[in-house]
Coordinates of C-alpha atoms and ligand atoms in Angstrom, one line a residue:
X1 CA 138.7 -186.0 32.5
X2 CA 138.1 -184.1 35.7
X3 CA 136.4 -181.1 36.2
X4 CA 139.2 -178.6 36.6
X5 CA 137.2 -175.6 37.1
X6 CA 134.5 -177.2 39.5
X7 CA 137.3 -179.2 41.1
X8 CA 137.4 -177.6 44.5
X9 CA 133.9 -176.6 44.7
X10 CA 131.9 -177.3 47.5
X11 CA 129.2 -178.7 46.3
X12 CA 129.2 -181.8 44.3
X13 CA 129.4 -181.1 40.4
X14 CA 129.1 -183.8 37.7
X15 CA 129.0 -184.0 34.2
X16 CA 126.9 -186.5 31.6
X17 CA 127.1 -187.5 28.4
X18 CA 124.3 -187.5 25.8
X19 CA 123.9 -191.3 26.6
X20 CA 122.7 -190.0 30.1
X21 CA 126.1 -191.6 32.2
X22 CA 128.5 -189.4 34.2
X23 CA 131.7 -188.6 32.7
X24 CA 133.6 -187.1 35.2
X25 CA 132.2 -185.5 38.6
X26 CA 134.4 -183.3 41.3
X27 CA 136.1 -184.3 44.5
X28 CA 132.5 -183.2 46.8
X29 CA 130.6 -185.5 44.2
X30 CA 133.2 -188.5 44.6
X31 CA 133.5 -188.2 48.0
X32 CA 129.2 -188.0 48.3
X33 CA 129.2 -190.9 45.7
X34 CA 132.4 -192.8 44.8
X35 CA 132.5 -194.9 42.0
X36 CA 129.8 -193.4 40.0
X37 CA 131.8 -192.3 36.9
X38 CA 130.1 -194.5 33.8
X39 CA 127.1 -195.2 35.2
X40 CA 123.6 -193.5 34.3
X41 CA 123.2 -190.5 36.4
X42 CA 119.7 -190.5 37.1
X43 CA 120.0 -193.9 38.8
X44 CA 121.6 -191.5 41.6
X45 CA 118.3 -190.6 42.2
X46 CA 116.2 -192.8 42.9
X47 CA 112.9 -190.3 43.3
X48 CA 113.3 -188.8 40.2
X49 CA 111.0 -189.8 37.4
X50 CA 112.9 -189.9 34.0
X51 CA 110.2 -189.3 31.9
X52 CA 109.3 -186.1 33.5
X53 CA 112.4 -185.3 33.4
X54 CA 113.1 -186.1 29.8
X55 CA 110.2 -183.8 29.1
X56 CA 111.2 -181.0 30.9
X57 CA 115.0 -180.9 29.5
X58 CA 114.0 -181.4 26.1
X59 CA 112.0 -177.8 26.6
X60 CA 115.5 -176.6 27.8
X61 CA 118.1 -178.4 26.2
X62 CA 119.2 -176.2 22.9
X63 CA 118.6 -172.7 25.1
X64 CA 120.6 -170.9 27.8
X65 CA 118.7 -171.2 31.0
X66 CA 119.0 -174.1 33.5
X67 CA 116.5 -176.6 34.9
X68 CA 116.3 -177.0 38.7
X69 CA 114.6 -180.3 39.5
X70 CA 113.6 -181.4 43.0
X71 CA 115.9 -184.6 42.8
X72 CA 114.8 -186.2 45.9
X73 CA 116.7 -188.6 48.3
X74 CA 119.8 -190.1 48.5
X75 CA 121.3 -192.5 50.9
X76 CA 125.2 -193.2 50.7
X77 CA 126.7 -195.1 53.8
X78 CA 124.6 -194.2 56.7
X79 CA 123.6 -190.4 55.6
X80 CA 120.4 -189.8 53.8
X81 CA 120.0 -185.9 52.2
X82 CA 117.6 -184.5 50.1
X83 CA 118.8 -183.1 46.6
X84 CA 117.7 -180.2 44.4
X85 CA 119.9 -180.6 40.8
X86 CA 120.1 -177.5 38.4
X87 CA 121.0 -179.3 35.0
X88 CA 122.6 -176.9 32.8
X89 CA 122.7 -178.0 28.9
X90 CA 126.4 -178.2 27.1
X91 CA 126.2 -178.4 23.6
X92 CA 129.6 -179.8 22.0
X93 CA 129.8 -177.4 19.1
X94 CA 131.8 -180.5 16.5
X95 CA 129.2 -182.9 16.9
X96 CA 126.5 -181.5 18.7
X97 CA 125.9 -184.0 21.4
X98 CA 123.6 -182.8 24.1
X99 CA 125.8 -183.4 27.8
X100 CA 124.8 -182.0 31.0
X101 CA 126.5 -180.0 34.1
X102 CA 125.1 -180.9 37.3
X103 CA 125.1 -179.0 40.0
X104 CA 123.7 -180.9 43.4
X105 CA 122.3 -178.3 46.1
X106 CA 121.6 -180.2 49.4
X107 CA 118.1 -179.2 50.3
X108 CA 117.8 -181.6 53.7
X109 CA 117.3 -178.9 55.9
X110 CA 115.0 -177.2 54.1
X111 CA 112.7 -180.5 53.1
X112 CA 112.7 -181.5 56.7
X113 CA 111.3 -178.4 57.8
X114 CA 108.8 -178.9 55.2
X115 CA 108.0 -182.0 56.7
X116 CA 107.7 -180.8 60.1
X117 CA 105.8 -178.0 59.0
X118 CA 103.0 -180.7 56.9
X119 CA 103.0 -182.8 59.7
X120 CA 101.9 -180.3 61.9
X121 CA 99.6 -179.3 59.8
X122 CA 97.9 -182.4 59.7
X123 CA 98.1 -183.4 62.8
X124 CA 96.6 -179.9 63.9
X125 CA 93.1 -180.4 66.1
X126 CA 92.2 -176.9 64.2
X127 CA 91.8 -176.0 61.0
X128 CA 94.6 -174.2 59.6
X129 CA 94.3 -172.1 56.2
X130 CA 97.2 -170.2 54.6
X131 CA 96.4 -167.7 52.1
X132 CA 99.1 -165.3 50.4
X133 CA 98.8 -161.7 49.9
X134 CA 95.5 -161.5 47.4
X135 CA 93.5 -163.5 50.1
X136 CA 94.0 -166.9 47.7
X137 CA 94.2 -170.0 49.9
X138 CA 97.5 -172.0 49.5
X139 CA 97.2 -174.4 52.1
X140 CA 94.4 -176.1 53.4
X141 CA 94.9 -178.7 56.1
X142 CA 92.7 -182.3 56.5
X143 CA 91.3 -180.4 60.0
X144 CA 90.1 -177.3 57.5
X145 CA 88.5 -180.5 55.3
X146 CA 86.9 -181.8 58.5
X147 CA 85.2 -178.3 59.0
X148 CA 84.5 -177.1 56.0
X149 CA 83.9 -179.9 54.2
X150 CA 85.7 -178.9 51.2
X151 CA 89.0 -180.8 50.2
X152 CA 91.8 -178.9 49.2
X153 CA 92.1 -179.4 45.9
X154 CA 89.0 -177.6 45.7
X155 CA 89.7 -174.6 47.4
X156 CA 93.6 -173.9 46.9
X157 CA 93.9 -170.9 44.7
X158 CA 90.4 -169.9 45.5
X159 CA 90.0 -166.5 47.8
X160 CA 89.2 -167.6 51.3
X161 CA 86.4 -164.7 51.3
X162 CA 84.7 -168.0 49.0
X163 CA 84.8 -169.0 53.6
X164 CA 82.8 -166.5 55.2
X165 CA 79.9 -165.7 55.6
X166 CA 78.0 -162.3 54.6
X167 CA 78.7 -159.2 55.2
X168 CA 82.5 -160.2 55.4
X169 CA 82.9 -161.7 52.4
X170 CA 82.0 -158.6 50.1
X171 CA 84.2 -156.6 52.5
X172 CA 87.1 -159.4 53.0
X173 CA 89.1 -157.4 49.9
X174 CA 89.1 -153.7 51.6
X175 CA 89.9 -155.5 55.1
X176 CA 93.2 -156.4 53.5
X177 CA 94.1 -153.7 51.4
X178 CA 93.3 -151.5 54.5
X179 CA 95.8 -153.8 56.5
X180 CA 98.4 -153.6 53.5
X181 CA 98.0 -150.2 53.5
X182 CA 97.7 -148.7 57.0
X183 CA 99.4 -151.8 59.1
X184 CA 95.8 -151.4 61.4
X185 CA 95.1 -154.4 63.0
X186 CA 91.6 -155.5 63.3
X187 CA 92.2 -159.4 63.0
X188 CA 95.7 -160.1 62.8
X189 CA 97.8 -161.0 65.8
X190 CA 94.5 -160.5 67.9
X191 CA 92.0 -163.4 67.2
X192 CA 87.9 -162.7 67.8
X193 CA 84.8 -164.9 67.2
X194 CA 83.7 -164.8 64.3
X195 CA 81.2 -167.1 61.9
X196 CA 82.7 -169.5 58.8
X197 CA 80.8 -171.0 56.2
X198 CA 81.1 -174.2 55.2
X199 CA 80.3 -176.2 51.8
X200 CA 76.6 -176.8 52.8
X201 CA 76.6 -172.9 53.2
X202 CA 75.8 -173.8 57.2
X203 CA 77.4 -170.7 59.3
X204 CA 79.7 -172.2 62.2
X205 CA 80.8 -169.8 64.6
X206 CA 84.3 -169.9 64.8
X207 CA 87.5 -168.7 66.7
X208 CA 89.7 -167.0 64.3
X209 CA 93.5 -166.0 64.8
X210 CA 95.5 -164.4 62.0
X211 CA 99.5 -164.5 62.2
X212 CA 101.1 -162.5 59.0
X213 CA 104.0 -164.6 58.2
X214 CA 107.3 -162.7 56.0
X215 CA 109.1 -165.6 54.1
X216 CA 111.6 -164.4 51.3
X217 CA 110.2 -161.5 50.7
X218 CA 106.5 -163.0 50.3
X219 CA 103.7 -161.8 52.5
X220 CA 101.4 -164.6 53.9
X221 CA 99.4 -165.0 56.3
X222 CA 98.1 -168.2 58.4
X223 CA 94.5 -168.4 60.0
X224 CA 94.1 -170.7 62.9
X225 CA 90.5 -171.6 63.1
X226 CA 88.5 -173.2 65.9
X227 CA 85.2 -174.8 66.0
X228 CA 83.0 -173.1 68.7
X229 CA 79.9 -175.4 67.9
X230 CA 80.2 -177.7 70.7
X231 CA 81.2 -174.9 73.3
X232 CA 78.0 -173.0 72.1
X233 CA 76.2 -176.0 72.5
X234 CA 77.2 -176.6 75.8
X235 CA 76.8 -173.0 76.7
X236 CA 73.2 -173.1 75.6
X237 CA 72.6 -176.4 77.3
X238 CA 74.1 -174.3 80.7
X239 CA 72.0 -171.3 79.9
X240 CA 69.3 -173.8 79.5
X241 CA 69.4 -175.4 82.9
X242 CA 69.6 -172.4 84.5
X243 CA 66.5 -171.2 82.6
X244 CA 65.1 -174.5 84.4
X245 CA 66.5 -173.9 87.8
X246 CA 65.3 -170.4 87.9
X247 CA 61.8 -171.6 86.5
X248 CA 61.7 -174.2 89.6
X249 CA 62.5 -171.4 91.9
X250 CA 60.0 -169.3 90.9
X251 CA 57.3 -172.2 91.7
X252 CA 58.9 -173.3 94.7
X253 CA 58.6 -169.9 95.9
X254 CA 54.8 -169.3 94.4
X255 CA 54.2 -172.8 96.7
X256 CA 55.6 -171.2 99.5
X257 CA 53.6 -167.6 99.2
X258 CA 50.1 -169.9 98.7
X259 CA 48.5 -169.4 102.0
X260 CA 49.0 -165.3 101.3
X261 CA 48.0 -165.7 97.8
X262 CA 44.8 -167.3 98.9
X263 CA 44.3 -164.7 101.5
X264 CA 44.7 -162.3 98.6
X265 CA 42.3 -163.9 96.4
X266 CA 39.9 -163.8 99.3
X267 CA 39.5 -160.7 99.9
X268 CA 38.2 -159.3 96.2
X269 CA 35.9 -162.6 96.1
X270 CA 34.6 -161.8 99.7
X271 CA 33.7 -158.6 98.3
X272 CA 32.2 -160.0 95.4
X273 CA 29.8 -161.7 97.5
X274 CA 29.1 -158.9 99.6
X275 CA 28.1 -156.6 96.7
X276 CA 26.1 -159.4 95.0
X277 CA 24.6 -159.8 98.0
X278 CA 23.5 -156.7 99.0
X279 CA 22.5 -156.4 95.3
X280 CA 20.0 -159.0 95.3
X281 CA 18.4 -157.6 98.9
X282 CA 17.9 -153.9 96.8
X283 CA 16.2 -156.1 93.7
X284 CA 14.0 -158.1 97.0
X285 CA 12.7 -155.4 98.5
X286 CA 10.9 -154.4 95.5
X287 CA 12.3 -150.9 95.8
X288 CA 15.2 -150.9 92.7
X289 CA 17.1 -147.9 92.9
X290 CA 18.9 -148.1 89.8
X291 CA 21.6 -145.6 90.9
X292 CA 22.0 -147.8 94.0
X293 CA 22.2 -151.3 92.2
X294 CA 24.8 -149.7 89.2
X295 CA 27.1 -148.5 92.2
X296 CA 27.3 -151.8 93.7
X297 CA 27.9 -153.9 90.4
X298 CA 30.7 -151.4 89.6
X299 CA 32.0 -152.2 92.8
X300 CA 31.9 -156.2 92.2
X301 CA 32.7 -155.9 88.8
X302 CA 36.1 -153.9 90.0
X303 CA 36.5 -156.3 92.8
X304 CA 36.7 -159.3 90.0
X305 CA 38.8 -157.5 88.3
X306 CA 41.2 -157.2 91.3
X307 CA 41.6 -160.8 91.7
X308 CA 41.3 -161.6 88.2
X309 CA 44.6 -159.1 87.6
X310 CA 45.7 -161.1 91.4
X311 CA 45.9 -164.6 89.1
X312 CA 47.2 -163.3 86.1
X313 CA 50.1 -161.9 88.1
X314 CA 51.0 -165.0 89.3
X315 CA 50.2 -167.3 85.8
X316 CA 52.7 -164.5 84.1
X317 CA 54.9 -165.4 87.1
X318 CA 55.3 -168.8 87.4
X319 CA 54.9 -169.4 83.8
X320 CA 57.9 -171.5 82.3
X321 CA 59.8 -169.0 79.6
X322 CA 62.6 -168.7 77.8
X323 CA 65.5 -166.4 78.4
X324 CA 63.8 -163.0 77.3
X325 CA 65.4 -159.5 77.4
X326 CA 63.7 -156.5 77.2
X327 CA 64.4 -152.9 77.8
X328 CA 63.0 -152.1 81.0
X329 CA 62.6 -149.3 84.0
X330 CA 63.9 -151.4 87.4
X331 CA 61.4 -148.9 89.3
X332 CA 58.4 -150.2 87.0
X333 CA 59.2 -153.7 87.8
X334 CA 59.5 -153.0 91.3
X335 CA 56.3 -151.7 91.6
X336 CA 54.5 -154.3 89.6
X337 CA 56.3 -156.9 91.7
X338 CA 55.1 -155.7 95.2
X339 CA 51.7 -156.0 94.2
X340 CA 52.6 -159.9 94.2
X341 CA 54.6 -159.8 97.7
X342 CA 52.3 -157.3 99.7
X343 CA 49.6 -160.2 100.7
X344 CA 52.4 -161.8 102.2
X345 CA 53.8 -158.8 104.5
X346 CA 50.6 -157.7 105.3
X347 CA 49.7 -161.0 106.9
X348 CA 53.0 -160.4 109.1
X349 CA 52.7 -156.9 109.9
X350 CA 55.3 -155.6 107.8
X351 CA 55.3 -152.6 105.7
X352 CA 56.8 -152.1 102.1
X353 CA 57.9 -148.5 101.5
X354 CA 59.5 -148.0 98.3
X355 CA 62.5 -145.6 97.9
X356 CA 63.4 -145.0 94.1
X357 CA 65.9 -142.6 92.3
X358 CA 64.3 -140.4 89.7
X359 CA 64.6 -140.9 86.0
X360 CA 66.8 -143.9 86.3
X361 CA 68.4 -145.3 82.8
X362 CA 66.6 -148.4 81.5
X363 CA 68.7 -152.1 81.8
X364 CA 68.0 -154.5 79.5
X365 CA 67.2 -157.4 81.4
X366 CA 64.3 -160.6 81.4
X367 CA 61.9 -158.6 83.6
X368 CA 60.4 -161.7 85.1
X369 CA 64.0 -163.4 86.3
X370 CA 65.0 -159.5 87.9
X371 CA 61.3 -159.8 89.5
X372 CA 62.3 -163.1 90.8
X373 CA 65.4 -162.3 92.2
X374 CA 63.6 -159.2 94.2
X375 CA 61.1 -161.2 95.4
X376 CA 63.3 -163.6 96.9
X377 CA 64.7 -160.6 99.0
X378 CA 61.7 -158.9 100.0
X379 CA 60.4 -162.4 101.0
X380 CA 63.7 -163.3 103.3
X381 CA 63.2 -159.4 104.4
X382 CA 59.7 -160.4 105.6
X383 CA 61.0 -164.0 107.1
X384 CA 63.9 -162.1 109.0
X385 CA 61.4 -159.3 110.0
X386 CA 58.4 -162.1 111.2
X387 CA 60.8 -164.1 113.4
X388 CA 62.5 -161.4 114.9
X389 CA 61.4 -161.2 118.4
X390 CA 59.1 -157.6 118.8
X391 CA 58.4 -157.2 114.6
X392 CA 55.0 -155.6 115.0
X393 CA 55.3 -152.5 112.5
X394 CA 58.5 -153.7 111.1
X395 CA 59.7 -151.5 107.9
X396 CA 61.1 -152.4 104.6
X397 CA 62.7 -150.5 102.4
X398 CA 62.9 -151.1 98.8
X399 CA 65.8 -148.7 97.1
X400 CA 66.9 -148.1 93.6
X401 CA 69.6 -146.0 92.7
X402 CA 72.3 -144.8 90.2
X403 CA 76.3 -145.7 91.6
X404 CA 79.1 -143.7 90.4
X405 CA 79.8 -146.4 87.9
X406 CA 77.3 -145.6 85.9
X407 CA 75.5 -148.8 87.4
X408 CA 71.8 -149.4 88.6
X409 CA 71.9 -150.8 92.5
X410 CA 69.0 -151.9 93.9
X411 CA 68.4 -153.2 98.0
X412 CA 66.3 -154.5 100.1
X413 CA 66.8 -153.4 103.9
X414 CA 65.1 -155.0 106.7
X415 CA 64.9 -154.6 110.3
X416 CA 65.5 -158.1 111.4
X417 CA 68.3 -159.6 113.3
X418 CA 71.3 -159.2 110.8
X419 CA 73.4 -162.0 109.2
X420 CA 75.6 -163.1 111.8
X421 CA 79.2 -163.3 110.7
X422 CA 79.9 -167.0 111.1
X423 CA 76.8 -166.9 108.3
X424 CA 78.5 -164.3 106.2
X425 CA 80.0 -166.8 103.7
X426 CA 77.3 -169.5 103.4
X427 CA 74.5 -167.4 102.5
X428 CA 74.8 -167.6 98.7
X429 CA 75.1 -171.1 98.8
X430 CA 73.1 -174.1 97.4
X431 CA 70.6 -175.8 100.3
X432 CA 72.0 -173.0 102.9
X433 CA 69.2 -172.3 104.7
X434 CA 68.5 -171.3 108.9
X435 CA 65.1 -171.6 108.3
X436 CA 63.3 -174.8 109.9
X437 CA 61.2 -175.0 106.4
X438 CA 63.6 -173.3 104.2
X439 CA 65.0 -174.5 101.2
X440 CA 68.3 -172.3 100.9
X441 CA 68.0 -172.2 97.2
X442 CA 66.9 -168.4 97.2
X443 CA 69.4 -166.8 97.4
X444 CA 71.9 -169.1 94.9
X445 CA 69.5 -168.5 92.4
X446 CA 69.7 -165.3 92.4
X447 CA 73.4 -164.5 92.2
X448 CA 73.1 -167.0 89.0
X449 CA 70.5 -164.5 87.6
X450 CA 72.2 -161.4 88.4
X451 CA 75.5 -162.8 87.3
X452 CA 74.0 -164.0 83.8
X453 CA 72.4 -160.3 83.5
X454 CA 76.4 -159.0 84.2
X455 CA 75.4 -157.6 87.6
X456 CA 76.4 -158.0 91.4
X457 CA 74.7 -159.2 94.5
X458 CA 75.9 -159.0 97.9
X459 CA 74.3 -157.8 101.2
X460 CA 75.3 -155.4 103.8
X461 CA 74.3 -154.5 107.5
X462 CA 72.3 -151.8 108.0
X463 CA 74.0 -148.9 110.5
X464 CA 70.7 -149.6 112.6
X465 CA 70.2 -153.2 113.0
X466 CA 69.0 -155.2 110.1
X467 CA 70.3 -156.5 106.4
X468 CA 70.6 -155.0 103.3
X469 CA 71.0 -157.4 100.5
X470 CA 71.5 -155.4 97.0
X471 CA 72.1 -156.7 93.2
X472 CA 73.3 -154.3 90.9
X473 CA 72.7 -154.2 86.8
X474 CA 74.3 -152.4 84.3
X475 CA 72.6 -149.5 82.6
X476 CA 71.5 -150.6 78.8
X477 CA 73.9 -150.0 75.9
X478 CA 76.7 -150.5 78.1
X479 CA 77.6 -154.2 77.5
X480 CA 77.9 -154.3 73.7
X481 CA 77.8 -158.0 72.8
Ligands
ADP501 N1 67.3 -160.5 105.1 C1 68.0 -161.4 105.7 N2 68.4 -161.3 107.1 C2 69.1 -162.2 107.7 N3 69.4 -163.4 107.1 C3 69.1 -163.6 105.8 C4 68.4 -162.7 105.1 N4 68.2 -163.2 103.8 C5 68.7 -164.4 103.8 N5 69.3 -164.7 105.0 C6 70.0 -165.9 105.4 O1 70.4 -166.6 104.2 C7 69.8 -167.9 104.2 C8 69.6 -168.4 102.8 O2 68.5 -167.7 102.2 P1 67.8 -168.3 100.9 O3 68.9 -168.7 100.0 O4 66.8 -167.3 100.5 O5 67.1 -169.6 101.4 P2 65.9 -169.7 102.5 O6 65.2 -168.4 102.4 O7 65.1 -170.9 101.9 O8 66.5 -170.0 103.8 C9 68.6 -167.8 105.0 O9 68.3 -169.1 105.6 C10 69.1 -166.9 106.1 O10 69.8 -167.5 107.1
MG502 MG1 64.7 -167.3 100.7

């Protein structure tokens, strides 16, 4: 018996007895598989597994509906295609044997794109999560294992909120149904840092990109997840060095401003002596004018103080610290800092005269790495200024001010000779010095600092002779991260 009706289908068509072996089958079947007639028909396919498949059809057999089983492989010849069978139930009204149509839908195409598509995914360096439109996770692949620690088997069907941390996971549910609802994009096609959490409850900070994926009518979408760890890591170590570098400079530069520190020092403890001094000659000649004696231990007494406030200057200076932001007035550090630099332009005839813009906006800045970076200016100022030829009464100006961008500038002008152009683009680098005793690591510092603080350095020539170098900061509040 053929099968008249399914003769010229397409698609190969068979039919089986209640003793499980093909009766008859239609011309796509023969020519997929000749000589199959009489034979069991499951043996066709070699993937399936006839006990779940008994179980299944006996659920099925007396009522209407068909069963679709994922058949599997089949190789004929030199051609190897992938088979989904619906089974539909026959009942022969006379004597009620059970047959079975067969219909054979070729799936290849289909189950190799599903192979691609599970190779990729665990082959993927990152993690990749799938999760359908309640924010369940459907797919979780080995590198999602590797950084979560979870396997997936123990998170499929979970909601992936279960892999965030606080406050996102409480608000992971109105994130989507705002998306659902309004189409706005906070995540999805745009990607942003963001922190995980993994089994141990550790928080990894994370890259997250979110594609929404349309499939038949189902809504899904795919999160591509990288681990930042090791980039942090290696960012801190950076930060770190720099931290180091800067710390270095800052005694380096102390070392080189000893013999004016000293000088400094001098003068309050010369004083010191001189009060006690002529203290002890009021208490000799027997004549103690108490008035006379209290005036000149005030006087020591602020005189210790002086170079007490001298040393703790520089201890809060050269002290090793770690990266430390504050919000803080430029003009206030300014001051505070010339206090440390003045010993040293004295002693080379040069004069500091300060002009600063009016109620400036604070920056948020480490004070003492902004200090450091101005004092490496006003000390170049002074070494330009000192070996220029005729410096006596030399002037230095030390500006602050507001630019149109909503930026804080502050410069440094000297009188010296200038940068000369061939110089131009050397100065800001490592061990670039013109100084016999330089160390040229001034200036490269300080462009690190500046450009960790999100700011600008560069340096100008003054209309009248003379360098301007200038670092800019931005105003607090403005960089939000
Ligand atoms: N105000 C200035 N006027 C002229 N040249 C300067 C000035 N400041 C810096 N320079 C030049 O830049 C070079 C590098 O400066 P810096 O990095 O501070 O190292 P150092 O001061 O140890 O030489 C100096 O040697 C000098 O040639
Ligand atoms: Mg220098």
């Amino acid at each position: 018996m053929r099968l008249p009706e399914t003769y010229s289908l397409p698609f190969p068509v068979f039919m089986a007895g209640a003793d499980g072996r093909i009766q008859t089958a239609n011309a796509a079947f023969e020519r997929l598989l000749p000589d199959r007639v009489g034979t069991p028909w499951m043996a066709v396919f070699p993937d399936l597994d006839p006990d779940a498949f008994s179980h299944q059809w006996e659920r099925v057999a007396h009522g209407d509906a068909p069963l679709t089983v994922s058949a599997g492989m089949v190789t004929t010849g030199d051609q190897t295609r992938f088979f989904d069978v619906i089974c539909q139930p026959l009942l022969d009204s006379e004597t009620d044997p059970l047959r079975l149509l067969g219909v054979l839908v070729d799936v290849t195409a289909q189950t190799q794109q599903e192979a691609e598509n599970a190779a990729l995914l665990d082959t993927a360096v990152d993690a990749i999560v799938i999760i359908d439109d309640q924010g369940r996770i459907e797919t979780f692949n080995p590198a999602a294992t590797r950084l979560f620690g979870y396997r997936p088997e123990e998170v499929v069907g979970r909601p992936v909120s279960d892999l965030m941390p606080e406050p996102h996971r409480s608000r992971h549910d109105a994130y989507m149904q705002r998306y659902m609802e309004t189409g706005e994009q906070r995540i999805i096609g745009i990607g942003r840092e963001l922190e995980a959490l993994d089994r141990h409850g550790r928080k990894i900070p994370i890259y997250l990109a979110v594609s929404e994926i349309l499939q038949k009518g189902r809504r899904r979408f795919t999160g591509i997840i990288r681990d930042l760890s090791e980039q942090r890591a290696a960012r801190a170590a950076l930060a770190e060095q720099r931290e180091k570098l800067a710390h270095v400079g800052r005694l380096s530069t102390m070392g080189e401003m000893t013999a004016s520190i000293a000088h400094e020092i001098n003068q309050p403890l010369t004083a010191i002596s001189m009060y006690a001094q002529s203290s002890l000659k009021l208490i000799e000649k027997g004549d103690v004018d108490l008035d006379k004696l209290a005036g000149a231990l005030e006087k020591l007494n602020t005189q210790s103080l002086r170079a007490g406030a001298i040393i703790e200057r520089i201890q809060r200076f050269a002290r090793a610290q770690e990266n430390q932001r504050e919000l803080v007035q430029v003009n206030t550090l300014l001051q505070e800092l010339v206090k440390l630099a003045e010993g040293d332009a004295r002693i080379h005839d040069v004069e500091i005269t300060f002009d600063l813009a009016d109620g400036l906006p604070a920056v948020y800045c480490d004070p003492i790495q902004i200090q450091q970076v101005a004092l490496n200016l006003i000390r170049n100022a002074i070494d330009a200024m000192k070996d220029g030829a005729a410096a006596t009464g030399s002037a230095m100006v030390i500006q602050s001010r507001l630019e149109g961008d909503g930026r804080i500038e502050v410069a440094v002008s000297d009188q010296g000779p200038g940068v000369a152009p061939d110089q131009r683009n050397l100065l800001f680098r490592p061990f670039h010095t013109t100084k016999k005793d330089g160390m040229g690591m001034g200036l490269s510092i300080c462009r690190t600092i500046i450009a960790e603080h999100g700011g600008e350095m560069g340096h100008r020539d003054n209309p009248g002779g003379g360098a301007t170098f200038y670092f800019t900061l931005p105003q607090a509040g403005e960089r939000d991260d």
